[in-house]
PDB file of C-alpha atoms in Angstrom:
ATOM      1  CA  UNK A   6      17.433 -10.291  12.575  1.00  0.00           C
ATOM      2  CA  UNK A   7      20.258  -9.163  14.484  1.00  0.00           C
ATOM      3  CA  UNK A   8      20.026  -7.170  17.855  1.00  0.00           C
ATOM      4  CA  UNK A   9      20.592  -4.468  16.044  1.00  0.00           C
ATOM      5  CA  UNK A  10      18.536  -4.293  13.319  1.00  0.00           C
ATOM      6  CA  UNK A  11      15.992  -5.870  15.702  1.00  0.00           C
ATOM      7  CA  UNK A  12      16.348  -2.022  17.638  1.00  0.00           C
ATOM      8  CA  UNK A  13      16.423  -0.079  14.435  1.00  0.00           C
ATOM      9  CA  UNK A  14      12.836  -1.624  13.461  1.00  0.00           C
ATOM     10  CA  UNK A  15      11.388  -0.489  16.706  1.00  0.00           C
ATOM     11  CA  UNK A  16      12.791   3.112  17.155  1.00  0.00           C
ATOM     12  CA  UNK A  17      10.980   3.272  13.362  1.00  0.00           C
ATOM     13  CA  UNK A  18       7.653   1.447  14.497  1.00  0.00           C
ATOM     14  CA  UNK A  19       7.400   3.745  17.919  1.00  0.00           C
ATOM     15  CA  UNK A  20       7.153   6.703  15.612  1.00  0.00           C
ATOM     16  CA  UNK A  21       3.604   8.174  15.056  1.00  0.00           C
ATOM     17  CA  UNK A  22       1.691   6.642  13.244  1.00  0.00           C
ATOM     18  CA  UNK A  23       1.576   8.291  10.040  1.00  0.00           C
ATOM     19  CA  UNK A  24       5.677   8.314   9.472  1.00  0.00           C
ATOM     20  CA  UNK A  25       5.635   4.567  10.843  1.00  0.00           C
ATOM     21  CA  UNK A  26       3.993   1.569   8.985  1.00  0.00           C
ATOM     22  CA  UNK A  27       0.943   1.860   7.096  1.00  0.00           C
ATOM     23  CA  UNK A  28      -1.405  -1.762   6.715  1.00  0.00           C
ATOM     24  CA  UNK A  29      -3.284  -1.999   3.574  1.00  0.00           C
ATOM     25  CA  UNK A  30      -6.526  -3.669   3.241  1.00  0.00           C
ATOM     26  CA  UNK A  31      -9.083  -5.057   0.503  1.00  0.00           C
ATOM     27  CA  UNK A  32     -12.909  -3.730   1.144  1.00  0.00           C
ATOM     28  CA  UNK A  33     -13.940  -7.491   0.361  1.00  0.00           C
ATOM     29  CA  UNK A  34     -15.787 -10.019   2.725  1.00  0.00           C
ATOM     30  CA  UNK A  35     -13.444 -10.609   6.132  1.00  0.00           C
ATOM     31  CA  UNK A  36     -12.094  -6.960   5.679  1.00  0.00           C
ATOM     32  CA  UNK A  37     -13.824  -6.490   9.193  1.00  0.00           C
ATOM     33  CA  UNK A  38     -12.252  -9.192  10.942  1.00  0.00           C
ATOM     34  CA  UNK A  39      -8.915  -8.420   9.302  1.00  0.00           C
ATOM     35  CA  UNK A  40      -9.014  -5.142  10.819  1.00  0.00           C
ATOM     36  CA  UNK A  41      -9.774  -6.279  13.900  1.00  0.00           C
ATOM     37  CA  UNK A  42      -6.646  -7.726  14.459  1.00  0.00           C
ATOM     38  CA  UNK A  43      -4.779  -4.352  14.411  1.00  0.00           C
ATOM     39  CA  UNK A  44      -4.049  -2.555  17.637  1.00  0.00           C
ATOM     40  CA  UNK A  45      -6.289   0.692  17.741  1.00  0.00           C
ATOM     41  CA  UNK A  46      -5.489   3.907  15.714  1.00  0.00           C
ATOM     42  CA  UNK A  47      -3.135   1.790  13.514  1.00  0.00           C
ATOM     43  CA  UNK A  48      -3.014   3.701  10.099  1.00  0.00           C
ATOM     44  CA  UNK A  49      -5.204   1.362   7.495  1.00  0.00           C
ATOM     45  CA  UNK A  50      -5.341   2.369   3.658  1.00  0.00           C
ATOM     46  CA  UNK A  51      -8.329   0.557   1.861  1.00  0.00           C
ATOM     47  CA  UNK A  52      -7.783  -0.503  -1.704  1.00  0.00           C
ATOM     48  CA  UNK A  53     -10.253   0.614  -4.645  1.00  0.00           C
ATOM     49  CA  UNK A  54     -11.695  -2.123  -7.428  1.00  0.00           C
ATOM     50  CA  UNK A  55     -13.740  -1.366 -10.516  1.00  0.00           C
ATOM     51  CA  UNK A  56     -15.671  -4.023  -9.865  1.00  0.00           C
ATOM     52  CA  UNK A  57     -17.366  -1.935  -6.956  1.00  0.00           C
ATOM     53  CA  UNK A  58     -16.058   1.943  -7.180  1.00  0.00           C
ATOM     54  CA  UNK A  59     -15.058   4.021  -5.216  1.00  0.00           C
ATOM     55  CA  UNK A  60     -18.604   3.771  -3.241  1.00  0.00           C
ATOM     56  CA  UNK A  61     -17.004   0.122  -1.639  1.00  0.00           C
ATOM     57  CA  UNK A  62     -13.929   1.902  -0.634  1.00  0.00           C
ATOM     58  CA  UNK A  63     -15.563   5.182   0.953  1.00  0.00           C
ATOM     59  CA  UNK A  64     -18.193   2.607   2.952  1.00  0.00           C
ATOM     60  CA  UNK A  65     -15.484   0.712   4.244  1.00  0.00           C
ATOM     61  CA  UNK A  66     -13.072   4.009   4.958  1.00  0.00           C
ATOM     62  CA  UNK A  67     -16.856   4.762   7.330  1.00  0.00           C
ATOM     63  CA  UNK A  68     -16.651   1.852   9.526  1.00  0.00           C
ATOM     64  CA  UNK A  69     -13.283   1.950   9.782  1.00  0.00           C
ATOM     65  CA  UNK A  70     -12.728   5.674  11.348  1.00  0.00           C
ATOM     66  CA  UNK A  71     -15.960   4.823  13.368  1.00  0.00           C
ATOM     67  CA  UNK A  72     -13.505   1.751  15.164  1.00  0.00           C
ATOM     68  CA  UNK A  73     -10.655   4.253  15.476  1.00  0.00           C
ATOM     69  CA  UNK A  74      -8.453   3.298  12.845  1.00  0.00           C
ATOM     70  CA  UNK A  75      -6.564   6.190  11.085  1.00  0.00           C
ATOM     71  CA  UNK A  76      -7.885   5.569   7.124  1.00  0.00           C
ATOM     72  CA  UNK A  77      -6.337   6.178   4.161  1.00  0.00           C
ATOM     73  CA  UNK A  78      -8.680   5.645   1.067  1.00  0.00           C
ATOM     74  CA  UNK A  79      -7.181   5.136  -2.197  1.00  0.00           C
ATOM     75  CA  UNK A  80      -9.341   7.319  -4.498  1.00  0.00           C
ATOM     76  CA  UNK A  81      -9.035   6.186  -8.452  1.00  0.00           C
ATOM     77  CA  UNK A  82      -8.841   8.492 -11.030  1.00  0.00           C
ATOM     78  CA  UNK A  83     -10.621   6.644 -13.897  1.00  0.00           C
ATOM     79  CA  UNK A  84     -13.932   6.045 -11.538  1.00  0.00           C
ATOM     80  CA  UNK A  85     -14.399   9.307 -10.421  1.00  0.00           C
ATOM     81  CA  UNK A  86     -17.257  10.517 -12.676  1.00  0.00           C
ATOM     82  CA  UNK A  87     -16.529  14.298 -13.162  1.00  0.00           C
ATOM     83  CA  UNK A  88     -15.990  17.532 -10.813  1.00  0.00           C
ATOM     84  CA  UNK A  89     -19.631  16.975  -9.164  1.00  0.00           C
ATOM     85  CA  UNK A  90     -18.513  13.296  -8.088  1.00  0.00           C
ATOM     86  CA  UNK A  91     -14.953  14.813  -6.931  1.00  0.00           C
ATOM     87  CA  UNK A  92     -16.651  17.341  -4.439  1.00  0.00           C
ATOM     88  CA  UNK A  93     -18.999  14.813  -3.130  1.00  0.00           C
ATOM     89  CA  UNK A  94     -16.183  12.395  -2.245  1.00  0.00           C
ATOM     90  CA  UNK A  95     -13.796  15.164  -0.886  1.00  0.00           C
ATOM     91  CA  UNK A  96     -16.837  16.151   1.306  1.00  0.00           C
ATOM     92  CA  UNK A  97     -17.659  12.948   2.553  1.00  0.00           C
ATOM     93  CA  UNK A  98     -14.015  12.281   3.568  1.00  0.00           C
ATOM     94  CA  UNK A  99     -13.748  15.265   5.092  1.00  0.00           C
ATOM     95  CA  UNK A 100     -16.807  14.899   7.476  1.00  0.00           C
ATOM     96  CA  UNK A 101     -15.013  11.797   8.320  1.00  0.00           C
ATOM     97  CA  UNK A 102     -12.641  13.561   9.757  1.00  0.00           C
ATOM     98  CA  UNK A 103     -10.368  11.780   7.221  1.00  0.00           C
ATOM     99  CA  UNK A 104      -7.350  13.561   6.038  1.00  0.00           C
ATOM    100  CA  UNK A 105      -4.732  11.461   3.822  1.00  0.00           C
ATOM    101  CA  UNK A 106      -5.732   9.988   0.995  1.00  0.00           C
ATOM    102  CA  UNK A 107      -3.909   7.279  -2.232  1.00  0.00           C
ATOM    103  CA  UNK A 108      -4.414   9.092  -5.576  1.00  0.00           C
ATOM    104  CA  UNK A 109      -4.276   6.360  -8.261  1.00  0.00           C
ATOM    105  CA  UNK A 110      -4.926   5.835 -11.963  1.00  0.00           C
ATOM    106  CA  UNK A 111      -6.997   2.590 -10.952  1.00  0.00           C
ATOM    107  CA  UNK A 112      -7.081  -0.191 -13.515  1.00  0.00           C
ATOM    108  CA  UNK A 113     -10.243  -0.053 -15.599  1.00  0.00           C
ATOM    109  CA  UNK A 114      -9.629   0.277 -18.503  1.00  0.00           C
ATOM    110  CA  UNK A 115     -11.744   3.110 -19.814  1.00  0.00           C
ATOM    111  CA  UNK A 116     -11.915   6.124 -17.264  1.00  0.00           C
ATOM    112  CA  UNK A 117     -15.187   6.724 -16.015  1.00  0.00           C
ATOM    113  CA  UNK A 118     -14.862  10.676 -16.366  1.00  0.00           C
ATOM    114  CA  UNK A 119     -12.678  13.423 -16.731  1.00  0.00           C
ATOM    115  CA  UNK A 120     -10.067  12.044 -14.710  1.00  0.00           C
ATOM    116  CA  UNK A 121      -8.160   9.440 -17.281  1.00  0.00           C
ATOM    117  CA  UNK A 122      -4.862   9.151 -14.877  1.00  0.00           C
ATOM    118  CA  UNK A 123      -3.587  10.153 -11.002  1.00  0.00           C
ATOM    119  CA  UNK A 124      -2.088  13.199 -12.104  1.00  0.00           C
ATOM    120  CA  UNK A 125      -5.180  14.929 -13.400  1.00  0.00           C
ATOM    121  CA  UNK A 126      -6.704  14.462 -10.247  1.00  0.00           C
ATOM    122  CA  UNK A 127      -4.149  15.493  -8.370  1.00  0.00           C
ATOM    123  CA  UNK A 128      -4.566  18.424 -10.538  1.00  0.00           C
ATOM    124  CA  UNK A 129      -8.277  19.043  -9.859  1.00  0.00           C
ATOM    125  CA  UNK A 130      -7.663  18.794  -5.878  1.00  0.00           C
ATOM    126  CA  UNK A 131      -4.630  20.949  -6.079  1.00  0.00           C
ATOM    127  CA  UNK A 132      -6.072  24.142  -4.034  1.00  0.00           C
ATOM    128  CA  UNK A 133      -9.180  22.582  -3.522  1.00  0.00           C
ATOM    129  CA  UNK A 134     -10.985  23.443  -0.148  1.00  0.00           C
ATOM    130  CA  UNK A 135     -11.385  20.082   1.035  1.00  0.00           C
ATOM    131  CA  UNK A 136      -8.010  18.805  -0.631  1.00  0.00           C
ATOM    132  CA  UNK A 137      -6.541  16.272   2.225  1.00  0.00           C
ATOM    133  CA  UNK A 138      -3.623  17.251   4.191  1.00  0.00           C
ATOM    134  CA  UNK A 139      -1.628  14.663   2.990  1.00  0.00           C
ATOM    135  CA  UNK A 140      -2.034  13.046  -0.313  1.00  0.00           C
ATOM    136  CA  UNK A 141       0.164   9.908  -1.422  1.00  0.00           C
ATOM    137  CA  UNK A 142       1.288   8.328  -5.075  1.00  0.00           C
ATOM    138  CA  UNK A 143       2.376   5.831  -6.268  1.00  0.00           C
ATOM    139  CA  UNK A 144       5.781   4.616  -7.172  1.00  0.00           C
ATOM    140  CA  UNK A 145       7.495   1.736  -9.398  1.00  0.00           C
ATOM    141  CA  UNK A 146      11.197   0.740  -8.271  1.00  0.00           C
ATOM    142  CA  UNK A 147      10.531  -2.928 -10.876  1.00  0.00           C
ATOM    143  CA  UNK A 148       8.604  -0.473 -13.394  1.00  0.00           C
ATOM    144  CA  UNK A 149       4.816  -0.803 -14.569  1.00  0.00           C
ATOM    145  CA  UNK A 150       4.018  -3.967 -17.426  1.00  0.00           C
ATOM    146  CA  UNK A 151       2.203  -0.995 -19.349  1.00  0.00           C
ATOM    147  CA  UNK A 152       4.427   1.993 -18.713  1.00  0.00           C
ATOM    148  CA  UNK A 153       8.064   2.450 -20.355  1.00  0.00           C
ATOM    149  CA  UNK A 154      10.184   3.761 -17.592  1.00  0.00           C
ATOM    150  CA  UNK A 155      10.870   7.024 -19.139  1.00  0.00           C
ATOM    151  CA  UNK A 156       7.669   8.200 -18.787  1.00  0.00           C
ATOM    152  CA  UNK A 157       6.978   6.874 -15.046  1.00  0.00           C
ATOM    153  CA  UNK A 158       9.772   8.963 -14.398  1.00  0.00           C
ATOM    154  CA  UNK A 159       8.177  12.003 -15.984  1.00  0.00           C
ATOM    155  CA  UNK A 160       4.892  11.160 -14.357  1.00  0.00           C
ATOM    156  CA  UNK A 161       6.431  10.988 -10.920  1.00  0.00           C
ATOM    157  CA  UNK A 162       8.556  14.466 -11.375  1.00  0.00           C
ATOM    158  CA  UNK A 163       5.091  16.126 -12.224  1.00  0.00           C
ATOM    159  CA  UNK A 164       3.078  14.257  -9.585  1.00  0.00           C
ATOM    160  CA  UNK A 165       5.821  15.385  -6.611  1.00  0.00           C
ATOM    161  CA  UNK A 166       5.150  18.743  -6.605  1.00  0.00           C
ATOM    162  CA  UNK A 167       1.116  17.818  -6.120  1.00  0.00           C
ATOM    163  CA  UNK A 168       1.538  15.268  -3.617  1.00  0.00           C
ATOM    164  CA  UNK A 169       3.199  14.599  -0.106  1.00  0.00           C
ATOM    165  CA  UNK A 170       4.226  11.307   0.068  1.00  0.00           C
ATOM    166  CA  UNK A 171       4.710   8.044  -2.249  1.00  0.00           C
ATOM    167  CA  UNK A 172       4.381   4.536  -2.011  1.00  0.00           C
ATOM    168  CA  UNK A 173       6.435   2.248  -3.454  1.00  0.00           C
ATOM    169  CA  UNK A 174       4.959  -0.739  -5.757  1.00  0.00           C
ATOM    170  CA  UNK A 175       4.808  -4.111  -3.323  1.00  0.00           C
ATOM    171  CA  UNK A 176       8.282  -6.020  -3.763  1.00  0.00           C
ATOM    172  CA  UNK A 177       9.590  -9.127  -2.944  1.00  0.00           C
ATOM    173  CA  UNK A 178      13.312  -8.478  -2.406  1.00  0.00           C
ATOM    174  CA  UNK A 179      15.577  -5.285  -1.067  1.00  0.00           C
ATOM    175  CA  UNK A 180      17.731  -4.537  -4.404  1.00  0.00           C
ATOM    176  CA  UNK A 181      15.241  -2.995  -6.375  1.00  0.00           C
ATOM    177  CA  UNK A 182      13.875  -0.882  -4.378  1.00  0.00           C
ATOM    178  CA  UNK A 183      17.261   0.449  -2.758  1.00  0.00           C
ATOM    179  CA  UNK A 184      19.053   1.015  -6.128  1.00  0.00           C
ATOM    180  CA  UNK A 185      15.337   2.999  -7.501  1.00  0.00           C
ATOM    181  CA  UNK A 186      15.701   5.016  -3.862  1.00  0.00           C
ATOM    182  CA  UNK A 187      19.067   5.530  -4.410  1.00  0.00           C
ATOM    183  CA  UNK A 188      18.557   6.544  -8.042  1.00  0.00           C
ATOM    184  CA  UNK A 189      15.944   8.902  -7.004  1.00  0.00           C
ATOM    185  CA  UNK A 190      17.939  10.912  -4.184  1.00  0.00           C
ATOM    186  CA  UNK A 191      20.556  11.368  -6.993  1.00  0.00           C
ATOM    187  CA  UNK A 192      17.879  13.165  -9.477  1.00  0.00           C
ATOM    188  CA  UNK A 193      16.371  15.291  -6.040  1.00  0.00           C
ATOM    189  CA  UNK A 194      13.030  13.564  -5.029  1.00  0.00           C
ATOM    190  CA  UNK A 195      12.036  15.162  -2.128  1.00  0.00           C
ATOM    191  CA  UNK A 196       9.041  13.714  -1.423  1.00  0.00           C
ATOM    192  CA  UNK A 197       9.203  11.045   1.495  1.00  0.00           C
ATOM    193  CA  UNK A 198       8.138   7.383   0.433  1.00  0.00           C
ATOM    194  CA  UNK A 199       7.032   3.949   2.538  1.00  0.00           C
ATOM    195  CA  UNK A 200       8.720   0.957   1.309  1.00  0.00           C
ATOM    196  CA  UNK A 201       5.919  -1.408  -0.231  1.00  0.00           C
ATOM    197  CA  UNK A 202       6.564  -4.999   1.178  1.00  0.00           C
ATOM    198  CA  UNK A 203       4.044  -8.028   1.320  1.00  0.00           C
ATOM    199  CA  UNK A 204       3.121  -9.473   4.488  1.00  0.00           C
ATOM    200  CA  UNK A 205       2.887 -13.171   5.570  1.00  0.00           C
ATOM    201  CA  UNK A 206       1.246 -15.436   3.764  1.00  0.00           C
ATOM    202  CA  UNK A 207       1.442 -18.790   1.677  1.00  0.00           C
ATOM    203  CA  UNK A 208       3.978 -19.077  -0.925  1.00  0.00           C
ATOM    204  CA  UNK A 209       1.456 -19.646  -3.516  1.00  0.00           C
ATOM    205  CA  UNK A 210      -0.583 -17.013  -2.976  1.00  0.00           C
ATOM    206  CA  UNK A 211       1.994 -15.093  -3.007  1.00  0.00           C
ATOM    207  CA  UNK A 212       3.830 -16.138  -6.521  1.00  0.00           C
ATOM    208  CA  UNK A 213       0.129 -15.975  -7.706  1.00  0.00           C
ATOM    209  CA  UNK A 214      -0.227 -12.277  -7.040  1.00  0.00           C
ATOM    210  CA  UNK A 215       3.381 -11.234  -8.394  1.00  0.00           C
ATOM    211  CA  UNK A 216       2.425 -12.979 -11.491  1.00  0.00           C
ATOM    212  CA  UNK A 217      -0.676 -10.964 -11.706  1.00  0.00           C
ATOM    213  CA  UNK A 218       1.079  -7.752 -10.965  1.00  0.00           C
ATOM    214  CA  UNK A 219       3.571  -8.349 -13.374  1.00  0.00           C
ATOM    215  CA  UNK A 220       6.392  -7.950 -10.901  1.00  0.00           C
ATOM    216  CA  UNK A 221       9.057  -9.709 -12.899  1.00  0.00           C
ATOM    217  CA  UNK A 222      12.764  -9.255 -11.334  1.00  0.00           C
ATOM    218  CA  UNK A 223      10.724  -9.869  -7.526  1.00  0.00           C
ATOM    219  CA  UNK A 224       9.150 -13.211  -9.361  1.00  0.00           C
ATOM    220  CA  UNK A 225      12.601 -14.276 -10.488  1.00  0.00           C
ATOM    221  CA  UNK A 226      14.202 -13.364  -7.235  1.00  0.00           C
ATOM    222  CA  UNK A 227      11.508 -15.976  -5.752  1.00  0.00           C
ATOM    223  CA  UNK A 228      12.655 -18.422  -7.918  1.00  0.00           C
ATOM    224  CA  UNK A 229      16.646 -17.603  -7.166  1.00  0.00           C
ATOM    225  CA  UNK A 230      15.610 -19.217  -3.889  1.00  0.00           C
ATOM    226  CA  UNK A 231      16.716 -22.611  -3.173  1.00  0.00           C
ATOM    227  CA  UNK A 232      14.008 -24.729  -2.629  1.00  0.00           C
ATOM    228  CA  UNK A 233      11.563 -22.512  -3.904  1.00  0.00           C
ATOM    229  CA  UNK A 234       8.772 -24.806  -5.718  1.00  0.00           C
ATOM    230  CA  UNK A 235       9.085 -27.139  -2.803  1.00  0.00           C
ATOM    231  CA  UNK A 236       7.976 -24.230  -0.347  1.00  0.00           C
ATOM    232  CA  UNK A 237       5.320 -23.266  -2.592  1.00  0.00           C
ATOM    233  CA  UNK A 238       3.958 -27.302  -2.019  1.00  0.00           C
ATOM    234  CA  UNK A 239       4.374 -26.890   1.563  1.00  0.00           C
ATOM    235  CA  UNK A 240       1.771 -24.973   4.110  1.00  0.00           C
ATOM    236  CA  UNK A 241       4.536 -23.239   5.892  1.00  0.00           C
ATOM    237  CA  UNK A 242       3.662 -19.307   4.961  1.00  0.00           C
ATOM    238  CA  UNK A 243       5.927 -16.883   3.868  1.00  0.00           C
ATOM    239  CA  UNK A 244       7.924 -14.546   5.570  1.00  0.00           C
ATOM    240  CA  UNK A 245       9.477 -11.346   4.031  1.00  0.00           C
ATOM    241  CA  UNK A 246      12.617 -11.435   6.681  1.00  0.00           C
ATOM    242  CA  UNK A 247      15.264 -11.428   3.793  1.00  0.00           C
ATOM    243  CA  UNK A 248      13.210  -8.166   2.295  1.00  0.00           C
ATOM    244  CA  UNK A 249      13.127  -6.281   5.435  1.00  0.00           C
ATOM    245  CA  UNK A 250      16.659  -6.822   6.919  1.00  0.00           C
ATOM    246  CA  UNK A 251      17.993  -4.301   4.303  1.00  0.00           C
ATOM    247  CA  UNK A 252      15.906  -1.744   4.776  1.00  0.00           C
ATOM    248  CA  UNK A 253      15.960  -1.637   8.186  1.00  0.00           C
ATOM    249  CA  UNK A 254      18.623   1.242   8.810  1.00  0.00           C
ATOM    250  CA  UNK A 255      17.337   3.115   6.139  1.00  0.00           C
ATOM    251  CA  UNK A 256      14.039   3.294   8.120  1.00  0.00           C
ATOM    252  CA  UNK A 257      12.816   6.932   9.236  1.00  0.00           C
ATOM    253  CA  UNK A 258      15.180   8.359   6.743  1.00  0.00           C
ATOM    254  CA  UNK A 259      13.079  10.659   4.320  1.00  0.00           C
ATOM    255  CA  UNK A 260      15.505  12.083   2.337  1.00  0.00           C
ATOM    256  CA  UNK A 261      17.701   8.980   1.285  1.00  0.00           C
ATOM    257  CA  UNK A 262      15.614   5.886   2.856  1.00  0.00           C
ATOM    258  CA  UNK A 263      12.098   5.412   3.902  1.00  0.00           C
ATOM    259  CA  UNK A 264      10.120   6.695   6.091  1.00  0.00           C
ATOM    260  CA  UNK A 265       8.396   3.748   6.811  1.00  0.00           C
ATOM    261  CA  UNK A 266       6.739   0.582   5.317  1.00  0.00           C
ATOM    262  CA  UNK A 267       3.916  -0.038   3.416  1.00  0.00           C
ATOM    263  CA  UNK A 268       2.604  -3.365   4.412  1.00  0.00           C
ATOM    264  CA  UNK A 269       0.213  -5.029   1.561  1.00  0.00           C
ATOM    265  CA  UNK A 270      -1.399  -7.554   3.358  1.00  0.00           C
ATOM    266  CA  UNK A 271      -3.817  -8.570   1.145  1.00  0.00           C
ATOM    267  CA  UNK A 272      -6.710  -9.034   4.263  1.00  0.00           C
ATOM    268  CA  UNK A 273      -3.589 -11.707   5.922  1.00  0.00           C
ATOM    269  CA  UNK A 274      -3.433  -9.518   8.896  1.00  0.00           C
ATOM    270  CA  UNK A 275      -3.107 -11.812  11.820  1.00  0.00           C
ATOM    271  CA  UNK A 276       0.032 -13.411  10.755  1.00  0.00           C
ATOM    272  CA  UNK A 277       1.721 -10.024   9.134  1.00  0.00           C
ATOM    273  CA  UNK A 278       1.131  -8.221  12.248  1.00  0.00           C
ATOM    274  CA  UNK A 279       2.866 -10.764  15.006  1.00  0.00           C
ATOM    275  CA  UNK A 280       5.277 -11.044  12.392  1.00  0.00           C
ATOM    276  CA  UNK A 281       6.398  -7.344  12.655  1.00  0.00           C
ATOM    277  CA  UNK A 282       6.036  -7.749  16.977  1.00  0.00           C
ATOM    278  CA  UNK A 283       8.145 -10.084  16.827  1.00  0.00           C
ATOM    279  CA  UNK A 284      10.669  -8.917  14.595  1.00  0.00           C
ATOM    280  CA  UNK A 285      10.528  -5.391  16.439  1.00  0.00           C
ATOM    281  CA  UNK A 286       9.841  -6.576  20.123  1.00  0.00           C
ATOM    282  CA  UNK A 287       6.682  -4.302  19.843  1.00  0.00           C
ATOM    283  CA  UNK A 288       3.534  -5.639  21.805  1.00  0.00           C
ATOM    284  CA  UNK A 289      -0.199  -4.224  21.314  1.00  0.00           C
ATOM    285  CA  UNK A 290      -3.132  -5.062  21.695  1.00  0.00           C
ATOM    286  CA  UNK A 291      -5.728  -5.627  19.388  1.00  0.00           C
ATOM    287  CA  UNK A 292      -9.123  -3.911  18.988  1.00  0.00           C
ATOM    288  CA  UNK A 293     -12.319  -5.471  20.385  1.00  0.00           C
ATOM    289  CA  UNK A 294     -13.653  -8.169  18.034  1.00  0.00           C
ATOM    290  CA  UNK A 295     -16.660  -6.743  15.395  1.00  0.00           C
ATOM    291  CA  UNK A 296     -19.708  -8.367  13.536  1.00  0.00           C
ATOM    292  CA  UNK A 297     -18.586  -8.440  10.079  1.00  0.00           C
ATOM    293  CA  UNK A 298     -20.442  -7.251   7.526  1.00  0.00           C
ATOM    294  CA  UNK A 299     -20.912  -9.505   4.486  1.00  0.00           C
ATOM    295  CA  UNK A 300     -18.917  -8.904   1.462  1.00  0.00           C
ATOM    296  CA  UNK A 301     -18.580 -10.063  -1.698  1.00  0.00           C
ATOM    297  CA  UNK A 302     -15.058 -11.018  -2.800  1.00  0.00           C
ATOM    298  CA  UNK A 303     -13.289  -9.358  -5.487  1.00  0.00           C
ATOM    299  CA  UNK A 304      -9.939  -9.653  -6.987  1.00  0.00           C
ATOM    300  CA  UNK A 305      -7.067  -8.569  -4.692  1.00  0.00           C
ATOM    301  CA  UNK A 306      -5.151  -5.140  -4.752  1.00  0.00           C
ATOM    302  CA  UNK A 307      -5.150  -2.725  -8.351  1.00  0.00           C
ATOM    303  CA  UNK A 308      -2.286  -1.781 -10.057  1.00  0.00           C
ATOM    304  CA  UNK A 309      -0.899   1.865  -9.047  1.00  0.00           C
ATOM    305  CA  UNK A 310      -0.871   3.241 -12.042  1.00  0.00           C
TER     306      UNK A 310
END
């Protein structure tokens, strides 16, 4: 990364919090110790699973505000239950003091409740009370393997005037997701969105999980790499350098860039975060060392649909 680019990342990363980089973790055994590895206050969104609700994720949202992190649950529509669940988990976040929140389909595939996709519960918190300050969405710059792109795009035009932010879809190279930004300031998006980028970790892992996400151009842009299947033998990790040098100057722009990343890190935090120090200069320190909790492991990340 050039000396430039190198200053771009960290005017971006030395804004607060909330506009800067976001980490995202899985409530699964070693989420504790992952977390642990992030300097203090550092925004954390936890992932939700059908295999354990949204209970898992609102437990895990608990112990992190109560270490200082700033938490951002995801919250999936097809597991909440029906209006009574809704206003118990609205309550409970906001006694946590906890006041952004990931509305997402979630991927079971039979909702729960009354809530079959994102955008009717966006609808039933719209005006509610307890309704978070900030509420994000998704977004899907290499499209969704069950959703024709026509009808993302009429999802996302209804969701934007219900939400305050989006995410983008985790992507393994720059031209996707600048041509779907780019394609998006043209029809008038206003809402502000983090770029979704993996963090470090090994190749196979990480060809594993695009497979499973059904992120097709980023798998074929892995394989466009020279030498690819002989990094995926080797134990040298991954490093998303060639996805982030693009995007850096369009960092902390809300209107035609980003304004800011969204870092899935699937629990790899110790290696994602020095990865981002060094690549931005930044130095923190992390938070004091917990007991973890024992957890049992579950698959990693849902789709955002």
């Amino acid at each position: 990364m050039n000396e430039a680019n190198r200053a771009a990342l960290t005017a971006a990363l030395a804004r607060p919090m909330e506009s800067a980089i976001r980490y995202e973790l899985l409530p699964i055994a070693g989420m504790q110790e992952a977390a642990c590895e992030l300097p203090h206050g550092a925004v954390v969104t936890v992932t939700c699973s059908p295999r354990h609700g949204l209970e898992r994720t609102l437990q895990a949202s608990e112990w992190l505000v109560g270490e200082g992190f700033r938490v951002v649950p995801h919250l999936a529509a097809r597991l909440m239950r029906d209006r009574a669940h809704l206003e118990q988990v609205l309550g409970r976040l906001a006694a946590l003091g906890i006041d952004d929140a990931f509305v997402v389909g979630g991927d079971t595939e039979r909702p729960l409740g009354a809530y079959p996709h994102g955008l009717a519960l966006l609808e039933a918190m719209d005006g509610h009370a307890r309704r978070p300050a900030r509420i994000g969405v998704p977004v899907y710059p290499e499209g969704h393997p069950r959703v024709e792109a026509m009808a993302l795009q009429r999802d996302l035009a209804a969701k934007a005037g219900l939400a305050d932010y989006a995410v983008s879809q985790l992507c393994f190279e720059a031209a996707p997701l600048l041509a779907w930004r780019e394609q998006q300031r043209r029809a008038g998006l206003s809402l502000p969105v983090y770029a979704g980028i993996p963090g470090v970790m090994e190749p196979r892992r990480l060809l594993a999980i695009a497979l499973r996400l059904g992120l097709g151009p980023s798998v074929r842009a892995l394989q466009r790499q020279s030498g690819w299947l002989a990094r995926l033998l080797k134990p040298s990790p991954y490093r998303p350098d060639a996805l982030l040098e693009p995007l850096v100057t369009l960092l902390g722009d809300p209107l035609g860039g980003f304004v800011g990343l969204h870092v899935y890190t699937f629990n790899r935090v110790a290696p994602t975060h020095r990865w981002l120090e060094d690549r931005s200069g930044l130095v923190s320190s992390p938070s004091a060392t917990i007991e973890p909790e024992g957890r049992a492991v579950t698959s990693a990340g849902e789709p955002l649909a």
